[in-house]
C-alpha positions as CSV (number, residue, x, y, z in Angstrom):
1,M,13.5,29.2,-8.9
2,T,13.1,27.5,-12.2
3,S,12.6,23.8,-11.9
4,H,13.7,21.3,-14.6
5,I,11.7,18.5,-13.0
6,M,8.5,17.4,-14.8
7,P,5.5,18.8,-13.0
8,T,3.9,15.4,-12.2
9,Y,3.3,16.3,-8.5
10,N,1.5,19.1,-6.7
11,R,4.2,19.6,-4.2
12,L,3.6,21.1,-0.8
13,P,5.7,24.2,0.3
14,V,8.1,22.3,2.5
15,T,11.5,20.7,2.1
16,F,12.7,18.1,4.6
17,E,16.4,17.6,5.4
18,R,16.3,14.7,7.8
19,G,14.1,12.4,9.7
20,E,14.1,10.9,13.3
21,G,11.6,8.2,13.9
22,V,8.1,9.6,13.4
23,W,9.5,13.1,12.8
24,L,10.6,14.9,9.7
25,L,12.7,18.1,10.1
26,D,12.7,20.9,7.6
27,E,15.4,23.3,6.5
28,D,14.7,25.5,9.6
29,N,14.8,22.5,12.0
30,N,11.0,22.6,12.5
31,R,9.6,19.1,13.4
32,Y,6.7,17.6,11.6
33,L,4.8,14.6,12.9
34,D,4.7,12.2,9.9
35,A,1.3,10.4,9.9
36,L,1.8,9.2,6.3
37,S,5.1,7.4,6.4
38,G,5.9,8.4,2.8
39,I,2.6,6.8,1.9
40,A,3.1,3.5,3.9
41,V,6.8,3.2,3.1
42,C,8.6,4.1,6.3
43,N,6.9,1.6,8.7
44,L,9.9,1.7,11.0
45,G,10.0,5.5,10.9
46,H,12.9,7.6,9.5
47,A,16.6,6.8,9.8
48,H,15.9,3.5,11.8
49,S,19.2,2.3,13.2
50,A,18.8,-1.3,12.0
51,V,18.2,-0.3,8.4
52,H,21.0,2.3,8.5
53,K,23.4,-0.3,9.8
54,A,22.4,-2.9,7.2
55,I,22.8,-0.6,4.2
56,C,26.0,0.9,5.4
57,E,27.6,-2.5,6.0
58,Q,26.3,-3.8,2.6
59,S,27.4,-0.7,0.8
60,E,31.0,-1.2,2.0
61,K,31.0,-4.7,0.4
62,L,28.8,-4.7,-2.7
63,L,25.9,-2.6,-4.0
64,H,24.8,-4.5,-7.0
65,T,25.3,-7.5,-9.2
66,S,23.2,-8.7,-12.1
67,N,20.5,-11.3,-11.5
68,I,22.5,-13.6,-13.8
69,Y,24.5,-14.4,-10.7
70,K,23.4,-15.8,-7.3
71,I,22.7,-13.2,-4.7
72,P,22.8,-14.6,-1.1
73,N,20.8,-11.8,0.4
74,Q,18.1,-12.3,-2.2
75,E,17.9,-16.0,-1.3
76,R,17.7,-15.2,2.4
77,L,15.0,-12.6,1.8
78,A,13.0,-15.0,-0.4
79,D,13.2,-17.7,2.4
80,K,11.9,-15.2,5.0
81,L,9.0,-13.9,2.8
82,T,7.8,-17.3,1.8
83,E,8.0,-18.5,5.4
84,K,6.0,-15.5,6.6
85,S,3.4,-15.7,3.8
86,G,2.9,-19.4,3.0
87,M,3.9,-18.8,-0.6
88,D,6.4,-20.8,-2.6
89,N,8.7,-18.4,-4.4
90,V,9.4,-14.8,-5.2
91,F,10.3,-12.5,-8.1
92,F,12.1,-9.4,-7.0
93,C,11.7,-6.0,-8.6
94,N,11.9,-2.3,-7.7
95,S,8.4,-1.1,-7.0
96,G,4.8,-1.9,-6.5
97,A,3.9,-1.2,-10.1
98,E,6.6,-3.6,-11.3
99,A,5.4,-6.3,-8.8
100,N,1.8,-5.9,-10.2
101,E,3.2,-6.0,-13.8
102,A,4.7,-9.3,-12.9
103,A,1.4,-10.6,-11.5
104,I,-0.4,-9.5,-14.6
105,K,2.1,-11.3,-16.9
106,L,1.9,-14.3,-14.7
107,A,-1.9,-14.4,-15.0
108,R,-1.7,-14.1,-18.8
109,K,0.9,-16.9,-19.0
110,Y,-1.5,-19.0,-16.9
111,G,-4.3,-18.3,-19.3
112,H,-2.3,-19.2,-22.3
113,E,-1.2,-22.4,-20.8
114,K,-4.9,-23.2,-20.3
115,G,-5.4,-22.5,-24.1
116,I,-7.1,-19.1,-23.6
117,E,-6.0,-16.8,-26.4
118,N,-7.2,-13.5,-24.8
119,P,-7.0,-14.0,-21.0
120,A,-8.8,-11.4,-18.9
121,I,-8.4,-10.4,-15.2
122,I,-11.2,-9.3,-12.9
123,V,-10.2,-6.0,-11.2
124,M,-12.1,-3.6,-8.9
125,A,-13.6,-0.2,-9.1
126,K,-11.7,2.4,-7.0
127,S,-8.6,0.2,-7.0
128,F,-5.0,1.4,-7.5
129,H,-2.3,-0.9,-8.9
130,G,0.3,1.5,-10.2
131,R,1.0,3.9,-13.1
132,T,2.8,1.8,-15.7
133,L,0.5,1.3,-18.7
134,A,-0.7,-2.2,-17.7
135,T,-1.2,-1.4,-14.0
136,L,-2.8,1.9,-14.9
137,S,-5.3,0.0,-17.1
138,A,-6.0,-2.4,-14.2
139,T,-6.6,0.6,-11.8
140,G,-10.2,1.6,-11.2
141,N,-9.8,5.3,-11.4
142,S,-10.7,7.0,-14.7
143,K,-9.0,10.2,-13.7
144,I,-5.5,8.8,-13.7
145,Q,-6.2,7.0,-17.0
146,Q,-7.3,10.2,-18.9
147,G,-4.9,11.0,-21.7
148,F,-3.2,7.7,-21.9
149,A,-5.5,5.7,-24.2
150,P,-5.4,3.2,-25.7
151,L,-5.3,1.3,-22.4
152,V,-4.1,-2.3,-22.1
153,E,-6.9,-4.7,-22.8
154,G,-7.7,-7.8,-20.7
155,F,-9.3,-6.3,-17.6
156,V,-13.0,-6.7,-16.5
157,R,-14.0,-4.2,-13.8
158,V,-16.5,-4.9,-11.1
159,P,-17.5,-3.0,-7.9
160,Y,-15.4,-3.6,-4.8
161,N,-16.8,-5.8,-2.0
162,D,-19.5,-7.2,-4.4
163,I,-19.2,-11.0,-4.7
164,S,-22.2,-11.3,-6.9
165,A,-20.6,-9.0,-9.5
166,I,-17.5,-11.3,-9.6
167,K,-19.8,-14.3,-10.1
168,Q,-21.6,-12.6,-13.0
169,A,-18.3,-11.6,-14.6
170,I,-17.0,-15.2,-14.4
171,E,-20.3,-16.6,-15.8
172,H,-20.3,-14.2,-18.7
173,N,-16.7,-14.3,-19.7
174,K,-14.9,-17.5,-20.5
175,N,-11.6,-15.7,-20.8
176,I,-11.4,-14.8,-17.1
177,V,-8.2,-16.3,-15.6
178,A,-7.6,-14.4,-12.4
179,V,-9.0,-11.9,-9.9
180,L,-6.7,-9.1,-8.8
181,V,-7.9,-7.3,-5.6
182,E,-6.5,-5.2,-2.7
183,P,-7.5,-6.7,0.7
184,I,-8.0,-3.1,1.8
185,Q,-8.2,-0.3,-0.8
186,G,-5.8,2.4,0.1
187,E,-5.9,5.0,-2.7
188,G,-9.6,4.3,-3.1
189,G,-10.3,5.7,0.4
190,I,-9.3,3.1,3.0
191,N,-12.2,0.8,2.0
192,I,-12.5,-2.3,4.1
193,P,-14.6,-5.1,2.6
194,A,-16.9,-7.5,4.4
195,T,-15.1,-10.0,6.7
196,D,-15.6,-12.9,4.4
197,Y,-15.0,-11.1,1.1
198,L,-11.6,-12.6,0.5
199,N,-12.7,-16.1,1.6
200,Q,-15.5,-16.0,-1.0
201,I,-13.1,-14.8,-3.7
202,R,-10.8,-17.7,-2.7
203,S,-13.7,-20.2,-3.1
204,L,-14.7,-18.8,-6.5
205,C,-11.2,-19.0,-7.7
206,D,-10.9,-22.6,-6.6
207,E,-14.2,-23.5,-8.2
208,H,-13.3,-22.0,-11.5
209,E,-9.6,-22.6,-11.5
210,L,-8.7,-18.9,-11.5
211,L,-5.7,-17.3,-9.9
212,M,-6.4,-15.3,-6.7
213,M,-4.0,-12.3,-6.8
214,L,-3.8,-9.9,-3.9
215,D,-2.2,-6.5,-4.1
216,E,-0.7,-6.0,-0.6
217,I,1.6,-3.2,-1.6
218,Q,0.0,-0.7,0.9
219,S,-1.6,-3.2,3.4
220,G,1.4,-5.5,3.7
221,I,4.5,-5.8,5.9
222,G,2.7,-5.5,9.2
223,R,0.6,-2.3,8.7
224,T,-2.7,-3.9,9.5
225,G,-1.7,-5.9,12.5
226,K,-0.8,-9.0,10.5
227,F,2.3,-9.4,8.4
228,L,-0.1,-9.6,5.4
229,A,-3.8,-8.5,5.5
230,F,-5.1,-11.7,4.0
231,Q,-3.9,-13.5,7.1
232,Y,-6.9,-12.2,8.9
233,N,-8.9,-14.5,6.6
234,N,-6.9,-17.7,7.1
235,I,-6.5,-18.1,3.3
236,I,-3.5,-18.1,1.0
237,P,-3.7,-16.5,-2.4
238,D,-2.0,-17.8,-5.5
239,V,-0.1,-14.5,-6.1
240,C,0.7,-11.7,-3.7
241,T,2.5,-8.4,-4.5
242,L,4.6,-6.3,-2.0
243,A,6.7,-3.2,-2.1
244,K,6.5,0.1,-0.2
245,A,7.4,-0.8,3.4
246,L,9.5,-3.8,2.4
247,G,12.7,-1.7,2.2
248,N,11.6,1.1,4.6
249,G,12.6,3.7,1.9
250,V,15.1,1.6,-0.1
251,P,13.2,0.7,-3.4
252,I,12.2,-3.0,-3.6
253,G,9.2,-4.8,-4.8
254,A,8.2,-8.5,-4.8
255,C,5.7,-10.8,-6.6
256,L,5.1,-13.9,-4.5
257,A,3.5,-17.0,-6.0
258,R,2.5,-20.5,-4.9
259,G,1.3,-23.8,-6.3
260,K,0.3,-23.7,-10.0
261,A,1.3,-20.0,-10.2
262,A,4.8,-20.5,-8.8
263,Q,6.3,-22.4,-11.8
264,L,4.9,-20.2,-14.7
265,L,7.7,-17.7,-15.1
266,T,10.8,-19.5,-16.3
267,A,14.2,-18.3,-17.4
268,G,13.9,-15.5,-19.9
269,A,10.2,-15.0,-19.3
270,H,10.7,-11.9,-17.0
271,G,13.4,-9.9,-15.4
272,S,14.6,-6.8,-13.7
273,T,18.0,-5.1,-13.8
274,F,18.0,-3.8,-10.2
275,G,15.4,-6.1,-8.7
276,G,16.5,-7.7,-5.5
277,N,20.1,-6.5,-5.6
278,P,22.3,-6.9,-2.5
279,L,21.7,-3.4,-1.1
280,A,17.9,-3.5,-1.4
281,C,17.7,-7.0,0.1
282,S,19.9,-6.1,3.0
283,A,17.5,-3.3,3.9
284,A,14.5,-5.6,3.6
285,L,16.1,-8.3,5.8
286,A,16.7,-5.6,8.4
287,V,13.1,-4.5,8.2
288,L,11.7,-8.0,8.7
289,A,14.1,-8.7,11.6
290,T,13.1,-5.4,13.3
291,L,9.4,-6.1,12.9
292,D,9.9,-9.3,14.8
293,E,12.4,-8.1,17.4
294,E,10.3,-5.1,18.4
295,N,6.9,-6.9,18.1
296,L,5.7,-4.1,15.9
297,I,3.1,-6.0,13.9
298,E,1.0,-6.9,16.9
299,Q,1.4,-3.4,18.2
300,A,0.1,-2.0,14.9
301,G,-3.3,-3.5,15.6
302,Q,-3.4,-2.1,19.1
303,K,-2.2,1.3,18.1
304,G,-4.7,1.5,15.2
305,Q,-7.5,0.8,17.6
306,A,-6.3,3.5,20.1
307,I,-6.1,6.1,17.3
308,C,-9.6,5.4,16.0
309,A,-11.0,5.4,19.5
310,G,-9.4,8.8,20.1
311,F,-10.9,10.2,16.9
312,I,-14.3,8.8,17.7
313,K,-14.2,10.4,21.1
314,H,-13.1,13.8,19.8
315,L,-15.2,14.0,16.7
316,Q,-18.4,12.4,18.0
317,G,-21.4,14.6,17.1
318,N,-19.7,16.3,14.2
319,P,-22.3,15.9,11.5
320,H,-19.7,16.1,8.7
321,I,-18.0,12.9,9.7
322,V,-19.4,10.1,7.6
323,D,-17.2,7.3,9.0
324,I,-14.0,6.5,10.9
325,R,-12.5,3.2,9.9
326,N,-9.3,1.3,10.2
327,K,-7.5,-2.0,9.9
328,G,-4.5,-1.6,12.2
329,L,-2.6,1.5,11.1
330,M,-4.5,1.9,7.8
331,I,-6.9,4.6,9.0
332,G,-9.6,6.6,7.1
333,I,-11.7,9.5,8.3
334,E,-14.4,10.1,5.7
335,L,-16.1,13.5,5.5
336,D,-19.3,14.4,3.7
337,S,-17.6,16.7,1.1
338,P,-14.2,17.1,-0.6
339,C,-11.6,18.1,2.0
340,A,-8.2,18.3,0.2
341,D,-7.7,21.7,1.9
342,L,-7.1,19.8,5.2
343,V,-3.7,18.7,3.9
344,K,-2.3,22.2,3.9
345,L,-4.1,23.2,7.1
346,A,-2.4,20.2,8.8
347,L,0.9,21.1,7.3
348,Q,0.6,24.5,8.9
349,Q,0.3,22.7,12.3
350,R,3.3,20.6,11.3
351,L,1.3,17.4,10.8
352,L,1.6,15.3,7.6
353,I,-1.6,13.7,6.4
354,N,-3.1,12.9,3.0
355,V,-6.6,13.1,1.5
356,T,-7.6,10.4,-0.9
357,N,-10.7,9.7,-3.0
358,E,-11.5,13.4,-2.4
359,T,-13.3,13.0,0.9
360,T,-11.2,10.6,3.0
361,I,-8.4,11.7,5.3
362,R,-5.8,8.9,5.0
363,L,-3.5,8.2,7.9
364,L,-0.6,5.7,7.6
365,P,1.6,6.5,10.6
366,P,4.9,4.6,11.3
367,L,4.4,1.4,13.3
368,I,6.8,2.8,15.9
369,I,4.5,5.7,16.8
370,D,4.2,5.8,20.6
371,E,1.4,6.7,23.1
372,Q,2.4,10.4,23.4
373,Q,2.7,10.8,19.7
374,I,-0.7,9.1,19.1
375,K,-2.3,11.6,21.6
376,L,-0.7,14.5,19.7
377,L,-1.9,13.2,16.4
378,V,-5.4,12.6,17.5
379,E,-5.8,16.0,19.3
380,T,-4.1,18.1,16.6
381,L,-6.0,16.5,13.7
382,S,-9.4,16.5,15.6
383,T,-9.0,20.2,16.2
384,I,-8.1,20.9,12.6
385,I,-11.1,18.9,11.3
386,T,-13.5,20.6,13.8
387,D,-12.4,24.1,12.9
388,Y,-12.5,23.3,9.2
389,T,-16.0,21.8,9.2
390,K,-17.3,24.7,11.3
391,K,-15.8,27.2,8.9
392,T,-17.1,25.4,5.7
393,T,-20.6,25.2,7.4
394,Q,-20.6,28.9,8.1
395,E,-19.5,29.7,4.6
396,T,-22.3,27.6,3.2
397,L,-24.9,29.3,5.3
398,S,-23.7,32.9,4.6
């Protein structure tokens, strides 16, 4: 069949028709265990009744109005998000890239108000912040930047989890106005920094009057066992971006700000046609209520530990496993060589996974995953990994 869709994705040979909790069902009614959640989007699983009910009820009343009018659901959602995060206010948009664009603009505005003509933001190697031109430029992956030069200026890149590199960048560049960092790198390979990494960045930002900006697009909304990952560190950033799981599949993004950062964007400084419309906000409100009602955030931490313990038990002694790491239900299994073929092998076993940074299996299962499904995930994937590493070893030796 000829496709008129731009070939921007290497699509796998499967089409899903519907979802039920942790399961996706294809055209022939085969069930696949979704251990990726649409890349950290469907934290409540597929077709959750609360989200379904909320968007059905809202769609019968009103889908959209412009942001030039008051939107009650948006006000309620902003109240909930600021309450849960400790931030002061919210700008709503449609995606993570847009949320990070807002953060970048906010940092530049902050710099200009300090009299800095060419403000710069410290960003990290192996980071991912989106695919718009500015967020692509902030991202620490040269592969996805190829072909799109000239990139947007104003970013100073340093290694992740390296405080001394941030200190040096600040000392050598008087234009630095902010630090943009993921509490846990998702696309970069589920990289978990030192326990006090964020605390030290917070201290540096306070000392030098810089904005601390956290990209929680993948790690947020309960995935790590806290509502936001930075809450493990008992700090509050100046700016925090959200998207993905906020609408459980309904597109919505948010840029949260507090203190000096909260008053920078005024009327006319930024905007979004669809951002925070009644439908998207109704879905997000249902997501937040369900997380609390079903105690899913605390469970995410416990389930992540159970999954990792299972993999450690099944894969111990396998010389090709470099590391198994997690923060809640952000889970990475790093191998000693590229392993993208595992995605298709898992698909054949009706298990949906992802490989990122070439050598790391990334698992982002729904927060609703239960004990039996965890057992199935661990046993199925462990067998796939064991068979794959045995085969590649034999091929190398022959």
